[in-house]
Amino acid sequence: MNIAETSDLWWKTAVVYCLDVETFFDCDGDGTGDFAGLTQRVDYLAALGVNCIWLMPFYPSPDRDDGYDVTDFFDIDRRFGTLGDFVEFIRTAKDRGIRVIADFVVNHTSNQHPWFIEARKSVDNPYRDYYVWRSDPPPDTSSEVVFPGEQTSIWTQDDATGEWYLHMFMEHQPDLNVTNPGVRNEIAKAMGLWLELGLDGFRLDAVPFFLETRGAPKDEAANVDPHDYLSALRSFVNRRNGGAVLLGEVNLPYKEQLEYFGGAEGNELNMQFDFMSMQHIYLSLARQDARPLAEALKTRPRLHPDNHWAMFVRNHDELTLDKLSDGEREEVFAAFGPDKNMQLYGRGLRRRLPPMLDGDADRIRMVYSLMFSLPGTPVLFYGEEIGMGEDLRQKGRAAVRTPMQWNGGKNGGFSSAKVSELVVPLPRGEYGPEKVNAAAAKRDPKSLWNFMATLIQRYRESPELGWGEFAVLDQPEPAVFAHRCSSAEATVVLLHNFGDAPVKVTANVGTETNAGARDGGRRAYRDAMLLDLFDGGNVPLAADGGFTVELGRYGYRWFRVHRPGDRLAP
C-alpha cells in the first residue's frame, strides 16, 4: 500500500470524535460550553489521537432540539462565542493536525427562522415556497412520524393562513423545500461560508428526509430525482474544498444505502454510518454469539473506492435498533435496557456502553477493539474514551448528552458556574465525575483512556483497515468473530470473543490478495507468523495459513501477517 495515497481520502483512515460545544468545556463560567473552552481542550484530543472533530450544531437556535432547530445557517450561537472564537478554534485544531467537520441540517429550520416567519405571512410571500405546504386537510400520517409519542402527524395547520406545513420531525421544525432553487442556493452559500472558514466537510443530518420531493408540483414530482441534488451538493463541496467529506446519516438497509453513495459512480455521499452492523453488534453481544454480526457484514455491498463506512457503537441520538426484528430487539432490550425508562420510542436505548455492560472492563475493551478493527472509519462520541455513563433523570436523548467530565471537582471541571446555572446537570453516582473523569483516566496507565489511545495508534498504523479487502474467516467457535483486511502488500488478522468463557480458535488466514499467495496457497505462508500488534505473543502460521490462538473471556487479538524479510515499521 502506498501510504502517500491514503492522504488523498484522509477520512478513510481518520478517527472521528463527535462533541457538542455546549456541553464540552465552559471557559467563561456561564454554565454553557463555548468555542474558547473547546480551543483549550484541543490538545487533550490530540493526545488521545483524534484527527477529526465532528461538531454538533452550533448555529443560532432556540435550542428546543439541541441546536438542530436552526434560525441562522450563517452564524454561531452567541452562547458559544463569536465567529472569531470559531476561527481561533479551527486554527488551533489544524495546527495540531486535526480536521473539523460540522453538522449541517438541510431537512428543516426552526419555526423561528426568518424564512419561516416570512413564509407564514401570506400564501404569496416570496419565502412561502421555501417550505412545503398543502391547502387541503392531510390524511392520517401517524404511521410516518419519526418520534412516536411526541407527535401524531407530519403536518401541522398554521393559524396565519389556515394551510398545513410539513414537518417530518417536530412541529417546531418545518421542512425545507429542497426542490426550490432558492433554498438550494442558500444552502450552498452557507456551506461555502463554513468551508471558507476552515471546515473540512459536513455530517448531513437525516439525509433521506431532506431528499423528500413533496415540495415539487404534482405534475413535476415524478420527474424529479432527489439524488441529483445530493450529487450536485457533493460536486459543489468538492469544488470549494477538494478534500472535503460528506458524512451522511442514512438509517436504511444496505441495498438502499448504496443509492445514497451514488451507486456504482460513488458520486453522492462519501461516507455513511453503518447502522446495520451497529445493531447486529448489540444482538451479538446480547447472545454472546458473533454470528449475527458476521452474517450482517457478509451482506454489505461493495463500494466505490471513494466511498466508505463510518463505524460506531454509541452516538448522540437514541441507540436505534429499528432494523432488528421485534424478537431480536426484545433480546437486546432484555440484556441492556430492561427498564422502560432505558428505552426510547419503542425502538432504541438511551444508554451509554459501560453501564449497559455493567462496567465489565474486559467486555467494554473488546467492543471498542472490535469497532476499530471493522472496515470503516471509527467514530467516537465524547466521553466514550473515559467510560462516561448516561443520566436517566434527563428526558429522551438528553440522557447521553451530559457535560464532559474533566475532573472530580466542582461540576466535573466542566464549568465554574453555579450548579443551577449549568446547561445540563451532570450524572451522579457510580458514573458521576467523582469516579469517572478525564484527569484521573489520563494518569492511570491501566485506564480505558490509555487503552483507547493505544488502540487509536494501532488503528492508524494499520491502513489496511480502511483500504484493504475485508473477509470473514471461517472457524468453528460461535462466540468468535474472526476477519482479515488485506491490501496488495499486507494483511491484518483480527479476532474477537463475544463470550464470557476462554476459547481456543483454529482458523486459516486464507488466500491473500498479494503476491505471497504462491503455489495455489499451499506454501504461501511458509516461515510466516502472525505478528501481535498489542502486547501478546506472536503466533506461527502453517504453510497453508492455518493457525491456533487462545482468547480469554471477551478477548481480542490484532495481528499482521509477517514473512522473513518484510520491512515493517517498528
Coordinates of N, CA, C and O in Angstrom, one line a residue, residues 104-166:
F104 N -24.7 19.7 9.5 CA -25.5 20.7 8.7 C -26.9 20.1 8.5 O -27.0 19.0 8.0
V105 N -27.9 20.9 8.8 CA -29.2 20.4 8.8 C -29.9 21.0 7.6 O -30.3 22.1 7.5
V106 N -30.0 20.2 6.6 CA -30.7 20.6 5.3 C -32.2 20.3 5.3 O -32.9 21.0 4.6
N107 N -32.6 19.4 6.2 CA -34.0 19.0 6.2 C -35.0 20.1 6.6 O -36.1 20.2 6.1
H108 N -34.6 20.8 7.7 CA -35.6 21.7 8.3 C -34.9 22.9 8.9 O -33.7 23.0 9.0
T109 N -35.7 23.9 9.3 CA -35.3 25.0 10.1 C -36.1 25.1 11.4 O -37.1 24.3 11.6
S110 N -35.8 26.0 12.3 CA -36.7 26.3 13.4 C -37.9 27.1 12.8 O -37.8 27.8 11.8
N111 N -39.0 27.0 13.5 CA -40.2 27.8 13.1 C -39.9 29.3 13.5 O -40.8 30.1 13.1
Q112 N -38.8 29.6 14.1 CA -38.4 31.0 14.4 C -37.4 31.5 13.4 O -36.9 32.6 13.6
H113 N -37.1 30.7 12.4 CA -36.2 31.2 11.4 C -36.9 32.3 10.6 O -38.1 32.2 10.3
P114 N -36.1 33.4 10.2 CA -36.7 34.5 9.5 C -37.4 34.0 8.2 O -38.4 34.6 7.8
W115 N -36.9 33.0 7.6 CA -37.6 32.5 6.3 C -39.0 32.0 6.7 O -40.0 32.3 5.9
F116 N -39.2 31.3 7.8 CA -40.5 30.7 8.1 C -41.4 31.8 8.6 O -42.6 31.8 8.3
I117 N -40.9 32.8 9.3 CA -41.7 33.9 9.8 C -42.3 34.6 8.6 O -43.4 35.0 8.6
E118 N -41.4 34.8 7.6 CA -41.9 35.5 6.3 C -42.9 34.6 5.6 O -44.0 35.0 5.2
A119 N -42.6 33.3 5.6 CA -43.5 32.3 4.8 C -44.9 32.3 5.4 O -45.8 32.0 4.6
R120 N -45.0 32.5 6.7 CA -46.3 32.5 7.3 C -47.2 33.7 7.0 O -48.4 33.6 7.2
K121 N -46.6 34.7 6.5 CA -47.4 36.0 6.3 C -48.5 35.9 5.3 O -49.6 36.5 5.5
S122 N -48.2 35.2 4.2 CA -49.3 35.0 3.2 C -48.9 33.9 2.2 O -47.7 33.5 2.2
V123 N -49.8 33.4 1.5 CA -49.5 32.3 0.5 C -48.8 32.9 -0.7 O -48.2 32.1 -1.4
D124 N -48.7 34.2 -0.8 CA -47.9 34.8 -1.9 C -46.6 35.3 -1.5 O -45.9 35.9 -2.3
N125 N -46.2 35.1 -0.3 CA -44.9 35.6 0.2 C -43.8 35.0 -0.5 O -43.8 33.8 -0.8
P126 N -42.7 35.7 -0.9 CA -41.6 35.1 -1.6 C -40.9 33.9 -0.9 O -40.3 33.1 -1.6
Y127 N -41.0 33.9 0.4 CA -40.4 32.8 1.1 C -41.4 31.6 1.3 O -41.0 30.6 1.9
R128 N -42.6 31.7 0.8 CA -43.6 30.7 1.0 C -43.1 29.3 0.5 O -43.2 28.3 1.2
D129 N -42.5 29.3 -0.6 CA -42.1 28.0 -1.2 C -40.7 27.6 -0.7 O -40.2 26.6 -1.2
Y130 N -40.2 28.3 0.3 CA -39.0 27.7 0.9 C -39.4 26.5 1.8 O -38.6 25.7 2.2
Y131 N -40.7 26.4 2.1 CA -41.2 25.3 2.9 C -42.3 24.5 2.1 O -42.7 24.9 1.0
V132 N -42.8 23.5 2.7 CA -43.8 22.6 2.0 C -45.1 22.8 2.6 O -45.3 22.5 3.8
W133 N -46.1 23.2 1.8 CA -47.4 23.5 2.3 C -48.5 22.7 1.5 O -48.3 22.2 0.4
R134 N -49.7 22.5 2.2 CA -50.8 22.0 1.5 C -52.1 22.7 2.0 O -52.1 23.1 3.2
S135 N -53.0 22.9 1.1 CA -54.2 23.7 1.4 C -55.4 22.8 1.9 O -56.3 23.2 2.6
D136 N -55.3 21.5 1.5 CA -56.4 20.6 1.9 C -56.0 19.8 3.1 O -54.8 19.5 3.4
P137 N -56.9 19.4 4.0 CA -56.6 18.6 5.2 C -55.8 17.4 4.9 O -56.2 16.6 3.9
P138 N -54.7 17.1 5.6 CA -53.9 15.9 5.3 C -54.6 14.6 5.8 O -55.4 14.7 6.7
P139 N -54.2 13.5 5.2 CA -54.7 12.2 5.7 C -54.0 11.9 7.0 O -53.1 12.6 7.5
D140 N -54.4 10.7 7.6 CA -53.8 10.3 8.8 C -52.3 9.9 8.5 O -52.1 9.0 7.7
T141 N -51.4 10.5 9.1 CA -49.9 10.2 8.9 C -49.3 9.8 10.2 O -48.0 9.9 10.3
S142 N -50.0 9.3 11.1 CA -49.4 8.9 12.4 C -48.4 7.8 12.2 O -47.5 7.6 13.1
S143 N -48.5 7.0 11.2 CA -47.5 5.9 11.0 C -46.2 6.4 10.4 O -45.2 5.7 10.4
E144 N -46.2 7.7 10.0 CA -45.0 8.2 9.4 C -44.1 9.1 10.4 O -43.0 9.5 10.0
V145 N -44.7 9.3 11.6 CA -43.9 10.2 12.5 C -42.6 9.6 12.9 O -42.5 8.4 13.1
V146 N -41.6 10.4 13.1 CA -40.3 10.0 13.5 C -40.2 9.7 15.0 O -39.5 8.8 15.4
F147 N -40.9 10.5 15.8 CA -40.9 10.4 17.2 C -42.2 10.0 17.8 O -43.0 10.9 18.2
P148 N -42.5 8.7 17.8 CA -43.8 8.2 18.3 C -44.0 8.7 19.7 O -43.1 8.7 20.5
G149 N -45.2 9.1 20.1 CA -45.5 9.6 21.4 C -45.2 11.1 21.6 O -45.7 11.7 22.5
E150 N -44.5 11.7 20.7 CA -44.2 13.1 20.8 C -44.9 13.9 19.7 O -45.1 15.1 19.8
Q151 N -45.4 13.2 18.6 CA -46.2 13.9 17.6 C -47.1 12.8 17.0 O -46.9 11.6 17.1
T152 N -48.2 13.3 16.4 CA -49.2 12.4 15.9 C -49.4 12.5 14.4 O -50.1 11.7 13.7
S153 N -48.8 13.5 13.8 CA -48.9 13.8 12.4 C -47.6 14.5 11.9 O -46.9 15.1 12.6
I154 N -47.4 14.4 10.6 CA -46.2 15.1 10.0 C -46.7 16.4 9.3 O -45.9 17.1 8.7
W155 N -48.0 16.8 9.5 CA -48.5 18.1 9.1 C -49.1 18.8 10.2 O -49.8 18.2 11.1
T156 N -48.9 20.1 10.3 CA -49.5 21.0 11.3 C -50.1 22.2 10.6 O -49.5 22.8 9.7
Q157 N -51.3 22.5 11.0 CA -52.0 23.6 10.4 C -51.5 24.9 11.1 O -51.4 25.1 12.3
D158 N -51.3 25.9 10.2 CA -50.8 27.2 10.6 C -51.9 28.2 10.7 O -52.7 28.3 9.8
D159 N -52.0 28.8 11.9 CA -53.2 29.7 12.1 C -53.2 30.9 11.2 O -54.2 31.4 10.8
A160 N -52.0 31.3 10.7 CA -51.9 32.6 10.0 C -52.7 32.5 8.6 O -53.4 33.4 8.2
T161 N -52.5 31.3 7.9 CA -53.1 31.2 6.6 C -54.1 30.0 6.5 O -54.8 29.9 5.5
G162 N -54.1 29.2 7.5 CA -55.0 28.1 7.5 C -54.5 26.9 6.8 O -55.1 25.8 6.8
E163 N -53.3 27.0 6.2 CA -52.7 25.8 5.5 C -51.9 25.0 6.4 O -51.5 25.4 7.5
W164 N -51.5 23.8 5.9 CA -50.7 22.9 6.7 C -49.3 22.9 6.2 O -49.0 22.9 4.9
Y165 N -48.3 22.9 7.1 CA -46.9 22.7 6.6 C -46.3 21.4 7.1 O -46.8 20.8 8.1
L166 N -45.4 20.9 6.3 CA -44.8 19.6 6.5 C -43.7 19.7 7.5 O -42.9 20.6 7.5

